[in-house]
mmCIF file of C-alpha atoms and ligand atoms in Angstrom:
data_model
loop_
_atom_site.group_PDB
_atom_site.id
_atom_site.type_symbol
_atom_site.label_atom_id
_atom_site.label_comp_id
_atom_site.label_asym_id
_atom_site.label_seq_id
_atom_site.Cartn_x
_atom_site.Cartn_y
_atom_site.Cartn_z
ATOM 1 C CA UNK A 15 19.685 11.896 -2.928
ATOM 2 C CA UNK A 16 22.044 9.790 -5.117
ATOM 3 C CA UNK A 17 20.867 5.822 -5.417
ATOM 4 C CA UNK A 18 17.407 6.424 -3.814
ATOM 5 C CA UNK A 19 16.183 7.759 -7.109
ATOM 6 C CA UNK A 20 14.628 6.174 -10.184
ATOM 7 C CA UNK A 21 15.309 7.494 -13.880
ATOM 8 C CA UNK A 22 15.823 11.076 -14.346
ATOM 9 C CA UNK A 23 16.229 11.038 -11.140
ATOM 10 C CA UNK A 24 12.376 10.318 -10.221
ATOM 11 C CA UNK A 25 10.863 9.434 -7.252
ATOM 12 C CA UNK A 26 8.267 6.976 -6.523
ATOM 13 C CA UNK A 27 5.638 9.017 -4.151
ATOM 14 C CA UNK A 28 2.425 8.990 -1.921
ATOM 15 C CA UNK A 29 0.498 10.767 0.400
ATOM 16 C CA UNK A 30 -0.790 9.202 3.654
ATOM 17 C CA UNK A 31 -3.265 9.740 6.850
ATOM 18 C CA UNK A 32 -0.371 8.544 10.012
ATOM 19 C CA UNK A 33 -2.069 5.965 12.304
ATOM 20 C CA UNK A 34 -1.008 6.734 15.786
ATOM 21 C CA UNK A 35 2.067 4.889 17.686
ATOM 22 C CA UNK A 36 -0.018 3.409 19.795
ATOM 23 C CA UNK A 37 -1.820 2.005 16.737
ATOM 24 C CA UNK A 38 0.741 0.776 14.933
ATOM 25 C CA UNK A 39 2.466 -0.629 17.853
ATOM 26 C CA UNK A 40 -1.122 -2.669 18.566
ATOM 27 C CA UNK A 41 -1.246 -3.711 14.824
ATOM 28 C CA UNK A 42 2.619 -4.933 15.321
ATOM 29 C CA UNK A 43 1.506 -6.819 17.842
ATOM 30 C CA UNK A 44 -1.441 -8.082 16.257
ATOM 31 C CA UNK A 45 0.539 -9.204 13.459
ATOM 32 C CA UNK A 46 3.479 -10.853 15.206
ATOM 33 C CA UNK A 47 1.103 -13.150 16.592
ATOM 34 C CA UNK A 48 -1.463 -13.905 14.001
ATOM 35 C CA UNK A 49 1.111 -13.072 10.356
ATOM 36 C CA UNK A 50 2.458 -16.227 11.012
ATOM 37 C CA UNK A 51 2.183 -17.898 7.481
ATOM 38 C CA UNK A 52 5.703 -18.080 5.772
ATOM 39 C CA UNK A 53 4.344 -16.844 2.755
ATOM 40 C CA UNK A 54 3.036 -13.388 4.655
ATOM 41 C CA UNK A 55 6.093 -10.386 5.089
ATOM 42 C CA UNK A 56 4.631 -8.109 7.459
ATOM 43 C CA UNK A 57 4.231 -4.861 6.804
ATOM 44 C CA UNK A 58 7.057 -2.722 9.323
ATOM 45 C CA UNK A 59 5.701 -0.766 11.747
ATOM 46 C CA UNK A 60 6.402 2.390 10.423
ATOM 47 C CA UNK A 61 5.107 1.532 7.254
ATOM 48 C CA UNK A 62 1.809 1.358 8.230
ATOM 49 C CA UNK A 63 -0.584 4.259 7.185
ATOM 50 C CA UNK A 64 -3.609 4.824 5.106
ATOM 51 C CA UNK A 65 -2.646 6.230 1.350
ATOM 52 C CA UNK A 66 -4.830 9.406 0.661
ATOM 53 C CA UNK A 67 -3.039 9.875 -2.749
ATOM 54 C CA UNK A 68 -1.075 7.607 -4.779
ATOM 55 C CA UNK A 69 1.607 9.760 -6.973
ATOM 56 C CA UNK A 70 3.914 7.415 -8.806
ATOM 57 C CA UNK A 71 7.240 8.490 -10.467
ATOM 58 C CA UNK A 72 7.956 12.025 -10.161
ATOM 59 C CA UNK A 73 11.017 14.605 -10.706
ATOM 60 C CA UNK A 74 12.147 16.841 -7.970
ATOM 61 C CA UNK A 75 10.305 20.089 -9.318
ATOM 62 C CA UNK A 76 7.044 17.919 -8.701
ATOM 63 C CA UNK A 77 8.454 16.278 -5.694
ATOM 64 C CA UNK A 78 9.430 20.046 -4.560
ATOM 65 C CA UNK A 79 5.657 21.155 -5.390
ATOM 66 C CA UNK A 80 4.021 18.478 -3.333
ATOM 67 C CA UNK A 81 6.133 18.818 -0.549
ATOM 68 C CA UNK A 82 4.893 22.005 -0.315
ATOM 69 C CA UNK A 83 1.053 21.518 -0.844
ATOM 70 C CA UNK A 84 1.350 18.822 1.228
ATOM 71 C CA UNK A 85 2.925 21.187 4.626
ATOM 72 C CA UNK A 86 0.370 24.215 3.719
ATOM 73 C CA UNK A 87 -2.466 21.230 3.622
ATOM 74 C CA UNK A 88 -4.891 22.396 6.381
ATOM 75 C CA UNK A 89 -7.740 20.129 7.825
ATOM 76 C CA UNK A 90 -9.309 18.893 11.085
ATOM 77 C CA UNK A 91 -7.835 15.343 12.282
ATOM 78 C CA UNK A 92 -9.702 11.949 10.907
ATOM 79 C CA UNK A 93 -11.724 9.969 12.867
ATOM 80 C CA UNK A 94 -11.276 6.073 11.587
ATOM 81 C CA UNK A 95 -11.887 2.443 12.886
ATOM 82 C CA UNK A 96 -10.251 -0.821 11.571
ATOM 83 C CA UNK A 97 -11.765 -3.782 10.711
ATOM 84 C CA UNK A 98 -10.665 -7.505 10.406
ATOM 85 C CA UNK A 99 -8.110 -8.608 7.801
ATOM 86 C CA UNK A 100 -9.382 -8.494 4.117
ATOM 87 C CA UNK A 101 -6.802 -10.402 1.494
ATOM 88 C CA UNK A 102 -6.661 -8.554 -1.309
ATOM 89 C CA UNK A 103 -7.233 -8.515 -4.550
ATOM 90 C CA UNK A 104 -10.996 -10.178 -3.778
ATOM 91 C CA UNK A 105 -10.450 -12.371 -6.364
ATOM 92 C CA UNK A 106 -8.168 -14.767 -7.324
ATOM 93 C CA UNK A 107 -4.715 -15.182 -5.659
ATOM 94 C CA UNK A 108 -4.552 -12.344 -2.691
ATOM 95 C CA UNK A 109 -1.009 -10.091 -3.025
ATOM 96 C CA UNK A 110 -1.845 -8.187 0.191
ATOM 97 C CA UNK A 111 -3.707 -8.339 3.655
ATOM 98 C CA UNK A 112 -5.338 -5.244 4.165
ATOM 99 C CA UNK A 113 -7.295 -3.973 7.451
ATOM 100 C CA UNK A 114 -10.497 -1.329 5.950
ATOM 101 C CA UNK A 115 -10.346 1.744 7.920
ATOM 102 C CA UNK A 116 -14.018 3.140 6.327
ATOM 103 C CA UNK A 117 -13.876 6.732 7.734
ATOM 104 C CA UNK A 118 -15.765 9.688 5.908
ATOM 105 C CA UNK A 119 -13.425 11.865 7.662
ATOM 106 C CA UNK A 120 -10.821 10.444 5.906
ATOM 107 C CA UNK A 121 -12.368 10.328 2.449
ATOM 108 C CA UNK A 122 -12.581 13.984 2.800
ATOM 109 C CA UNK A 123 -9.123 14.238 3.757
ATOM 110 C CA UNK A 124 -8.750 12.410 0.549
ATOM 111 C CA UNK A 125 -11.226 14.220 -1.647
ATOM 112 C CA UNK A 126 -9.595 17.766 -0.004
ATOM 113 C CA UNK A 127 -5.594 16.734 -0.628
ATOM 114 C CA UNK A 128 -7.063 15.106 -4.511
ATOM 115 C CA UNK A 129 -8.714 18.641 -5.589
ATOM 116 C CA UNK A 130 -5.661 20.918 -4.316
ATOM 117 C CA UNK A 131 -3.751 18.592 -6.198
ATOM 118 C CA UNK A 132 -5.532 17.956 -9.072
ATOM 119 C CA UNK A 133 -5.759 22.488 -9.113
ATOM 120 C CA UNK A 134 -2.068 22.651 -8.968
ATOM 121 C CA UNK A 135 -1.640 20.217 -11.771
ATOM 122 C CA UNK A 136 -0.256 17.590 -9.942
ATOM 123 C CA UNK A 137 -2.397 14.709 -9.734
ATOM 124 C CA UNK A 138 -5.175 12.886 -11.756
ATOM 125 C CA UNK A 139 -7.954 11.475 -9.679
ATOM 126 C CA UNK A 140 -8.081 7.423 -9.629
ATOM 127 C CA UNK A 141 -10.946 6.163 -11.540
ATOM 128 C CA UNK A 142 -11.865 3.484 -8.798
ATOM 129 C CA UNK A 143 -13.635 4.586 -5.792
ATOM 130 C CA UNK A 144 -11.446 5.777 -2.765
ATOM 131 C CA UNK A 145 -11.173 3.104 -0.041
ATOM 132 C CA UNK A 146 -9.278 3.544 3.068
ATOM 133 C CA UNK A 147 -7.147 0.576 4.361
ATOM 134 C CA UNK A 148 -3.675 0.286 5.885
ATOM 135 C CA UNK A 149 -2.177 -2.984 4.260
ATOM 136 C CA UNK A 150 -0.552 -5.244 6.395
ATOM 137 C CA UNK A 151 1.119 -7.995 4.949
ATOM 138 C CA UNK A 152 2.184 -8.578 1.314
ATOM 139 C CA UNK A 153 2.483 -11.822 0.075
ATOM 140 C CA UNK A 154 5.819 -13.565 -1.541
ATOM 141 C CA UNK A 155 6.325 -14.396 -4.792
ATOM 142 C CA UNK A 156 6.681 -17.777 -6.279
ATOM 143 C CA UNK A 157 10.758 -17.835 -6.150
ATOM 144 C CA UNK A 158 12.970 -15.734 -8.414
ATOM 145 C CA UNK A 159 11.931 -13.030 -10.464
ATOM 146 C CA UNK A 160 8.179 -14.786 -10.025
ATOM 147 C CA UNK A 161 5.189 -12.402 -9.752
ATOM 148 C CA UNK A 162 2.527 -14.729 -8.851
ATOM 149 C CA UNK A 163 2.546 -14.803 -4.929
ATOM 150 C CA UNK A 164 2.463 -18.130 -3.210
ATOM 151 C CA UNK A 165 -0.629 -19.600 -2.205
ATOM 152 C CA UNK A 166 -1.034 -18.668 1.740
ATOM 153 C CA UNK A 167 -2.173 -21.458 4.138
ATOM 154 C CA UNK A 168 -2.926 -20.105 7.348
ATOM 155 C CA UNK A 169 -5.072 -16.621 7.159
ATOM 156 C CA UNK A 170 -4.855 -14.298 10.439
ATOM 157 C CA UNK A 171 -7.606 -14.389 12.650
ATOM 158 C CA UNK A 172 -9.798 -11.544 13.535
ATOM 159 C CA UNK A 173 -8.900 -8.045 15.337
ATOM 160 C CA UNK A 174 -8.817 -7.566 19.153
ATOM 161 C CA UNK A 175 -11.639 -5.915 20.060
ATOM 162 C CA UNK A 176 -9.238 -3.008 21.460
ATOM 163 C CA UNK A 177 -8.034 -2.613 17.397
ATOM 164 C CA UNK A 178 -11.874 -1.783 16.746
ATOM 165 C CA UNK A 179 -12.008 0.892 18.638
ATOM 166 C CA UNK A 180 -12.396 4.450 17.000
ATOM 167 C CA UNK A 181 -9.345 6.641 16.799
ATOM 168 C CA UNK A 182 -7.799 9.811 14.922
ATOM 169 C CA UNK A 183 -5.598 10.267 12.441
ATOM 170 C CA UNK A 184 -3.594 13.181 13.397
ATOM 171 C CA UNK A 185 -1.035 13.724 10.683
ATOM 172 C CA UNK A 186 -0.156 13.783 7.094
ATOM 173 C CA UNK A 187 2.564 12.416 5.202
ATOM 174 C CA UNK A 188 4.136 13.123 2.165
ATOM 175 C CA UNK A 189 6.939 9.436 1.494
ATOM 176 C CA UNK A 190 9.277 8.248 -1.033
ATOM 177 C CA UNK A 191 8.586 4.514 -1.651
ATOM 178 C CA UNK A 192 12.158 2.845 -1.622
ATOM 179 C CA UNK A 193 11.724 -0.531 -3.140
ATOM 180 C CA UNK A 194 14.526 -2.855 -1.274
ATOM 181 C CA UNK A 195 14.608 -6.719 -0.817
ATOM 182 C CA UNK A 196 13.473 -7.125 2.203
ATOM 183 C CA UNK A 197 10.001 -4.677 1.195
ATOM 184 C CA UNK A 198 9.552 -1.197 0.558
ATOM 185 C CA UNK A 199 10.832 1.464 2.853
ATOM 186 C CA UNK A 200 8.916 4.688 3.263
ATOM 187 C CA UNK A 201 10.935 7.822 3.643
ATOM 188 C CA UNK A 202 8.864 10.833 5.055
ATOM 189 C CA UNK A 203 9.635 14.190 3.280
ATOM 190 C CA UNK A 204 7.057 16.312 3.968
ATOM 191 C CA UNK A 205 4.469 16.278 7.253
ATOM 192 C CA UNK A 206 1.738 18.435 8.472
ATOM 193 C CA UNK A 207 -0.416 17.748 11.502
ATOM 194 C CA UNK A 208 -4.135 17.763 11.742
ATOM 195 C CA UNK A 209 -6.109 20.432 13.499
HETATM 196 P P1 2AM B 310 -1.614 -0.654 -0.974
HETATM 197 O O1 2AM B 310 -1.215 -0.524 0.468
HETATM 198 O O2 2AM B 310 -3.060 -0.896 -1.154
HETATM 199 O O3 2AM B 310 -0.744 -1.585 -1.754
HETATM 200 C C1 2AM B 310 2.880 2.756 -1.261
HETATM 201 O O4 2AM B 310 3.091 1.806 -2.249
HETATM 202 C C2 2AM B 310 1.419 2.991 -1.006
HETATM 203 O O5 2AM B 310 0.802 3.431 -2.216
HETATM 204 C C3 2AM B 310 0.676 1.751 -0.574
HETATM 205 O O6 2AM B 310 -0.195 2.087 0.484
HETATM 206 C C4 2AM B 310 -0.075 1.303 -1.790
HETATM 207 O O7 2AM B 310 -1.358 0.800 -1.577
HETATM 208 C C5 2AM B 310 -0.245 2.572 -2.562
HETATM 209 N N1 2AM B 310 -0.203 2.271 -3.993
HETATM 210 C C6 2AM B 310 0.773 1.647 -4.674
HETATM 211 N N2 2AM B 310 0.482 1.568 -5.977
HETATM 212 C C7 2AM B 310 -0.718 2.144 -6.134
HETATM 213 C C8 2AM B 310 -1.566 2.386 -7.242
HETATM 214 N N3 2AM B 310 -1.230 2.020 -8.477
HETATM 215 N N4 2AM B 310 -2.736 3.004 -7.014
HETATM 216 C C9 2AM B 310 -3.088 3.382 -5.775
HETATM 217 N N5 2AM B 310 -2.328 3.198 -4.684
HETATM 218 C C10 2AM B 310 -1.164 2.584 -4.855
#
C-alpha cells in the first residue's frame, strides 16, 4: 500500500503469539489505572502481543513469503502466565514496561516459527536468548527529536492476581509495524490459529 511503506517500498515486520481479548482487555484495564505517569504512553490494546520473531525491513517478495509460512505454520496453542511489570532495559534509563510471559510452550512456538524461517531463508536467529514479554508502555522522549526517554516517577504497581492466572495463546500473527506519532500501529497481514 502507498505511504505505509519504507524505502523500496519495505516493510517493517514481526511475528507474534495473540493474547486473548479478554487478556488484553484486563491488561487495558490494568494499565488505565496503574500507567498513570505522564512520561508512560500505553501500549493500545490491540497492540499487545508477545513477538515470536522480529523481521525488520523487508520487500514484498519477502513480505509475500512470510505471509505464507506464517498461514501454513501449524502448532498446538501456548500455554503462558504474566508476571508483574519489569522496566526495561535493566539498566540504566528504562524505554519500555514490559510484563514476562515465561512459557516453554511459547519458546517452542518461537524456536518452531525461527527454524522454518531460518530453512526458507528468511530469518537469522537473534543472538540473545528468546524471552517472552508483551510490552506495555514505552516511555517518552526528552522533547523534540530527543532519544533519551524522560526519567519516570511513579512505576505501576503489581498485577491483579486474576492477570497471573495461566492462559493460551491461541493465534499467530504476522504485522506491519507503522511508526506514527502517537506510537506504532500494528497492521495484521497474515494469521493462523493454534491447534
Ligand atoms: P519490544 O516489545 O520488546 O519492544 C514491534 O516493534 C515488536 O517487535 C515489539 O514487540 C518489539 O519488541 C519487537 N522488536 C522491535 N525491534 C526489535 C529488535 N531489534 N529485536 C527484537 N525484537 C524487536
Amino acid at each position: 500500500m502507498e505511504g505505509r511503506e519504507g524505502k523500496g517500498g519495505r516493510q517493517r515486520l514481526f511475528v507474534a503469539l495473540d493474547l486473548p481479548d479478554a487478556i488484553r482487555d484486563d491488561i487495558a484495564a490494568w494499565g488505565e489505572a496503574e500507567l498513570i505517569d505522564p512520561a508512560l504512553r500505553a501500549a493500545r490494546r490491540e497492540s499487545l502481543h508477545v513477538t515470536l520473531a522480529f523481521l525488520g525491513g523487508r520487500g514484498p517478495d519477502e513480505a509475500a513469503a512470510i505471509a505464507a509460512l506464517v498461514r501454513g505454520f501449524e502448532a498446538p496453542g501456548a500455554p503462558l502466565r504474566l508476571e508483574d511489570p519489569v522496566p526495561l532495559p535493566r539498566r540504566g534509563r528504562p524505554s519500555a514496561l514490559a510484563l514476562p510471559a515465561p512459557s516453554p510452550a511459547t519458546a517452542d512456538l518461537h524456536r518452531g516459527l525461527a527454524e522454518r524461517l531460518v530453512a526458507a531463508g528468511l530469518y537469522e536467529p537473534e543472538k540473545r536468548d528468546f524471552w517472552p514479554h508483551v510490552t506495555v508502555a514505552r516511555v517518552r522522549t526528552e522533547g523534540r527529536g530527543a532519544r533519551r526517554p524522560e526519567a519516570v516517577a511513579r512505576w505501576p504497581g503489581d498485577l491483579p492476581k486474576a492477570l497471573k492466572e495461566p492462559f493460551y495463546g491461541v493465534r499467530v500473527t504476522l504485522y506491519r509495524s507503522e511508526l506514527q506519532p502517537g506510537g506504532a500501529r500494528y497492521v495484521p497481514l497474515a494469521q493462523v490459529e493454534l491447534s
